[in-house]
Amino acid sequence: MHAPTTPVQTTSVPTKIDDLRREIDEIDDAIHDLVMRRAQVAEALGGLKQDDRIALLRPASEAVTLRRLAARHTGAFPVQALTRMWREMMGALARLQGPFAVAVFAPEDRRGFWDVARDHYGSSTPMVPVNSPAAAVRAVADGTASVAVVPVPDEDDPDPWWRFLMSGDAKTPRIVARLPFCGRGNARGDDREALAIAPLPHEATGDDCTLLGIELGEDVSRGRIKDALEAAGLPTISFRSWFGRDSAEMSVHMIEIADFVGSQDPRLAAVTAALGEKLLRLTPLGGYAVPLPAPGDKKP
């Protein structure tokens, strides 16, 4: 009897490795082709909207895209790395549509905001450091920057930047995003929570928060303001308050609402009626798409 023979291996391990590497090369070429095609579409869009500053930046649309990608993502590749790739591409493509620059509150002792802005708007986007949040807001208001990145306000700030947004003028910049949107990334230190401001309206994404500005000419407690908001169907998350120097009675509040609130939202009329003559101004200051959960966070 003959001993059983060992089957001959027709494909060696080195050959399999070569085949997989060739497949990776083909995938890389396909990805590159699509990136170049996307850039061509962005350039065409910029040509159609040369005089439209808001065409360069669509925070709501970008947030919806990143959420959709994160929701459909499977496999071992980290979703945070995936969204970082898209953020880098979005920043580069914005520049193809027209001039695009970011003013960042980034004094020497608070460089974390620079990192947060760089992670979000990409390595090729021009960024300019400024020494105060108000200077960043002014850069957007006068057109020298497309976006301002400023800290999420502290409760005890004696001169808050957000009060400069208390205007009904359509040209007044608005809050349009909260950063980081896709996780902390490489930000240094504790300076990692920021808001982005731009000359465009806050748009709904399906999961949003709104910042309302309320100016009062008489002393009104936070409890009464909160009751008026929640009775109108506007759930409050937080308050920031500033009291005018000229009058102990005058106050301005920025209130975070757990919902999208547009300028024509009928709930604002209900708040106006509830506060009566004490209310001098009620203005949506913008808002943001709720960021993606950080790695390890449980989805709601």
C-alpha positions as a printed Julia matrix, in Angstrom:
300×3 Matrix{Float64}:
   0.0     0.0    0.0
   1.12    3.49  -0.77
   1.16    6.09   1.98
  -1.38    8.92   1.48
   0.13   11.88  -0.28
  -0.03   15.43   1.1
  -2.1    17.78  -1.1
   0.06   20.18  -3.03
  -0.5    23.81  -1.96
  -1.21   25.78  -5.1
  -1.02   29.17  -3.41
   1.87   30.06  -1.13
   1.61   32.52   1.74
   3.84   35.07  -0.04
   1.54   34.94  -3.06
  -1.51   35.58  -0.87
   0.25   38.55   0.7
   1.08   39.93  -2.74
  -2.55   39.52  -3.82
  -3.82   41.36  -0.75
  -1.33   44.17  -1.25
  -2.44   44.55  -4.85
  -6.05   44.72  -3.63
  -5.1    47.45  -1.16
  -3.45   49.39  -4.0
  -6.62   49.11  -6.06
  -8.73   50.3   -3.12
  -6.38   53.24  -2.53
  -6.69   54.25  -6.19
 -10.48   54.01  -6.01
 -10.59   56.16  -2.87
  -8.27   58.7   -4.48
 -10.43   58.84  -7.61
 -13.51   59.59  -5.49
 -11.7    62.28  -3.49
 -10.65   63.99  -6.72
 -14.2    63.73  -8.04
 -15.55   65.24  -4.81
 -13.08   68.11  -5.14
 -14.28   68.8   -8.69
 -17.88   69.0   -7.46
 -16.84   71.37  -4.65
 -15.04   73.64  -7.11
 -18.11   73.69  -9.35
 -20.28   74.6   -6.37
 -17.91   77.41  -5.43
 -18.13   78.77  -8.97
 -21.92   78.92  -8.75
 -21.93   80.67  -5.35
 -18.94   83.0   -5.45
 -20.78   85.77  -3.61
 -22.43   83.53  -1.02
 -20.26   83.28   2.1
 -22.45   80.62   3.67
 -21.79   78.28   0.73
 -18.33   77.67   2.18
 -19.62   76.29   5.45
 -22.56   73.99   6.16
 -22.2    72.83   9.78
 -25.61   71.16   9.87
 -25.05   69.21   6.68
 -21.57   68.19   7.85
 -22.95   66.98  11.18
 -25.66   64.92   9.47
 -23.04   63.33   7.19
 -20.73   62.42  10.07
 -23.61   60.94  12.08
 -24.69   58.88   9.09
 -21.16   57.55   8.56
 -20.76   56.74  12.25
 -24.12   54.92  12.32
 -23.31   52.73   9.31
 -19.71   52.03  10.31
 -18.69   48.47  11.16
 -15.42   46.64  11.65
 -12.24   47.25  13.6
 -11.31   50.61  12.05
 -11.91   53.27  14.77
 -14.95   55.43  14.03
 -13.12   58.44  15.5
 -10.37   58.02  12.89
 -13.01   57.71  10.17
 -14.73   60.96  11.16
 -11.35   62.69  11.5
 -10.59   61.77   7.87
 -13.89   63.32   6.78
 -13.33   66.46   8.84
  -9.93   66.91   7.18
 -11.51   66.54   3.76
 -14.39   68.89   4.57
 -11.97   71.61   5.66
  -9.87   71.28   2.52
 -12.92   71.28   0.24
 -14.32   74.43   1.87
 -11.2    76.28   0.71
 -11.8    75.14  -2.88
 -15.11   77.04  -2.86
 -13.63   80.38  -1.8
 -11.55   82.17   0.87
 -11.83   80.34   4.17
 -10.0    81.11   7.42
 -10.56   80.54  11.14
  -9.9    82.97  14.02
  -9.16   81.05  17.22
  -9.03   82.21  20.81
  -5.58   80.79  21.6
  -3.44   82.83  24.0
  -0.1    81.34  25.04
  -1.52   79.67  28.14
  -4.61   78.2   26.46
  -3.43   76.45  23.3
  -5.95   73.62  23.6
  -8.5    75.63  21.63
  -6.05   75.81  18.72
  -5.83   72.01  18.71
  -9.61   71.62  18.82
 -10.01   74.03  15.9
  -7.26   72.32  13.9
  -8.8    68.9   14.44
 -12.18   70.16  13.23
 -11.26   72.42  10.31
  -8.25   70.51   9.02
  -4.5    70.9    8.66
  -4.67   72.98   5.45
  -7.12   75.62   6.7
  -5.53   79.01   7.53
  -5.95   79.78  11.24
  -5.16   82.98  13.13
  -4.73   83.1   16.94
  -6.34   85.98  18.84
  -6.04   86.87  22.52
  -9.71   87.35  23.37
 -13.01   85.73  22.39
 -14.38   89.17  21.5
 -11.54   89.64  18.98
 -12.44   86.31  17.37
 -16.09   87.38  17.08
 -15.04   90.71  15.57
 -12.92   88.9   12.97
 -16.03   87.11  11.75
 -18.19   90.23  11.93
 -15.76   92.28   9.79
 -15.14   89.46   7.31
 -11.47   88.78   8.04
 -12.35   85.25   9.19
 -15.03   82.82   8.08
 -15.33   81.18  11.49
 -14.44   82.07  15.07
 -13.61   79.39  17.65
 -14.21   80.57  21.22
 -14.54   78.88  24.63
 -17.84   77.61  25.93
 -18.69   80.52  28.28
 -17.95   80.39  31.98
 -20.72   81.34  34.37
 -18.54   83.92  36.16
 -17.16   85.67  33.04
 -17.33   89.44  33.83
 -17.43   90.45  30.16
 -18.94   87.55  28.17
 -18.39   87.45  24.41
 -21.87   86.09  23.72
 -23.59   89.37  24.62
 -22.19   90.83  21.38
 -24.47   88.41  19.52
 -27.57   90.0   21.06
 -28.83   91.56  17.86
 -31.64   90.84  15.47
 -29.56   92.01  12.51
 -29.34   89.23   9.91
 -25.61   89.99   9.48
 -24.79   89.31  13.13
 -22.7    86.12  13.49
 -24.36   83.16  15.13
 -23.22   80.08  17.03
 -23.2    77.2   14.52
 -21.29   74.29  16.1
 -19.91   72.82  19.3
 -16.38   71.42  19.25
 -15.06   68.84  19.34
 -17.77   67.11  17.35
 -15.98   63.78  16.84
 -14.15   63.31  20.15
 -11.3    65.18  21.78
  -8.52   64.15  19.4
  -5.1    65.6   20.26
  -6.13   68.75  22.14
  -3.69   69.82  24.85
  -4.75   70.56  28.4
  -8.28   71.1   29.61
  -9.22   73.72  27.0
 -11.24   71.46  24.8
 -14.86   72.65  24.86
 -15.5    75.36  22.29
 -18.2    76.95  20.17
 -17.87   77.94  16.51
 -19.37   81.23  15.3
 -20.06   82.12  11.67
 -22.21   84.51   9.59
 -24.94   82.0    8.84
 -28.11   80.75  10.47
 -28.35   77.77  12.79
 -29.95   74.87  10.87
 -31.73   71.83  12.27
 -30.11   68.37  12.12
 -32.6    66.33  14.13
 -30.59   66.41  17.37
 -29.76   69.98  18.35
 -29.33   72.49  21.14
 -30.12   76.19  20.81
 -28.67   79.18  22.67
 -31.3    81.82  23.42
 -30.42   85.38  24.4
 -32.82   87.11  26.79
 -32.43   90.76  27.8
 -34.51   92.06  30.7
 -34.99   95.63  31.9
 -36.1    94.65  35.39
 -34.94   92.16  37.97
 -36.38   88.74  37.08
 -35.26   85.54  38.8
 -33.81   82.65  36.87
 -36.59   80.51  38.26
 -39.23   82.68  36.64
 -37.34   82.7   33.32
 -36.99   78.92  33.42
 -40.67   78.48  34.23
 -41.64   80.68  31.26
 -39.37   78.71  28.92
 -40.46   75.28  30.05
 -44.15   76.23  30.06
 -43.65   77.13  26.38
 -42.08   73.72  25.69
 -38.43   74.82  25.75
 -36.43   72.51  28.06
 -33.5    74.35  29.63
 -30.02   72.89  30.1
 -27.97   75.79  31.46
 -27.91   79.54  32.2
 -25.19   82.14  31.7
 -25.98   85.62  33.0
 -24.49   89.1   32.73
 -25.69   92.1   34.7
 -25.28   95.53  33.18
 -22.95   98.04  34.78
 -25.31  100.97  34.31
 -28.33   99.45  35.99
 -28.6    96.84  38.71
 -31.96   95.86  37.25
 -30.82   95.16  33.66
 -29.63   91.64  32.87
 -28.75   89.56  29.82
 -28.94   85.77  29.83
 -27.76   83.06  27.45
 -29.89   79.97  27.99
 -29.14   76.6   26.48
 -32.23   74.78  25.19
 -32.35   71.06  24.45
 -34.08   71.5   21.09
 -33.83   73.35  17.79
 -35.43   76.81  18.03
 -35.63   78.95  14.91
 -36.24   82.68  14.89
 -39.89   82.17  13.94
 -40.6    79.38  16.43
 -44.06   79.99  17.94
 -42.77   79.02  21.38
 -40.81   82.27  21.48
 -44.07   84.22  21.32
 -45.32   82.3   24.35
 -42.16   83.2   26.31
 -42.52   86.85  25.26
 -46.09   86.91  26.53
 -45.12   85.25  29.82
 -42.31   87.71  30.63
 -44.33   90.74  29.53
 -42.94   94.26  29.7
 -39.88   93.15  31.65
 -38.57   91.54  28.45
 -36.54   93.87  26.24
 -35.26   91.34  23.72
 -35.5    87.61  22.98
 -33.04   86.45  20.31
 -31.83   83.01  19.23
 -28.02   83.3   19.29
 -27.6    80.13  17.23
 -26.98   76.6   18.33
 -25.27   73.37  17.48
 -25.72   69.78  16.42
 -25.21   67.53  19.43
 -21.71   66.01  19.03
 -21.08   62.34  18.46
 -20.6    60.28  21.63
 -16.98   59.86  22.69
 -15.44   56.39  22.29
 -16.77   54.18  25.06
 -19.89   56.25  25.71
 -23.15   54.34  25.57
 -25.54   55.36  22.84
 -28.86   56.69  24.16
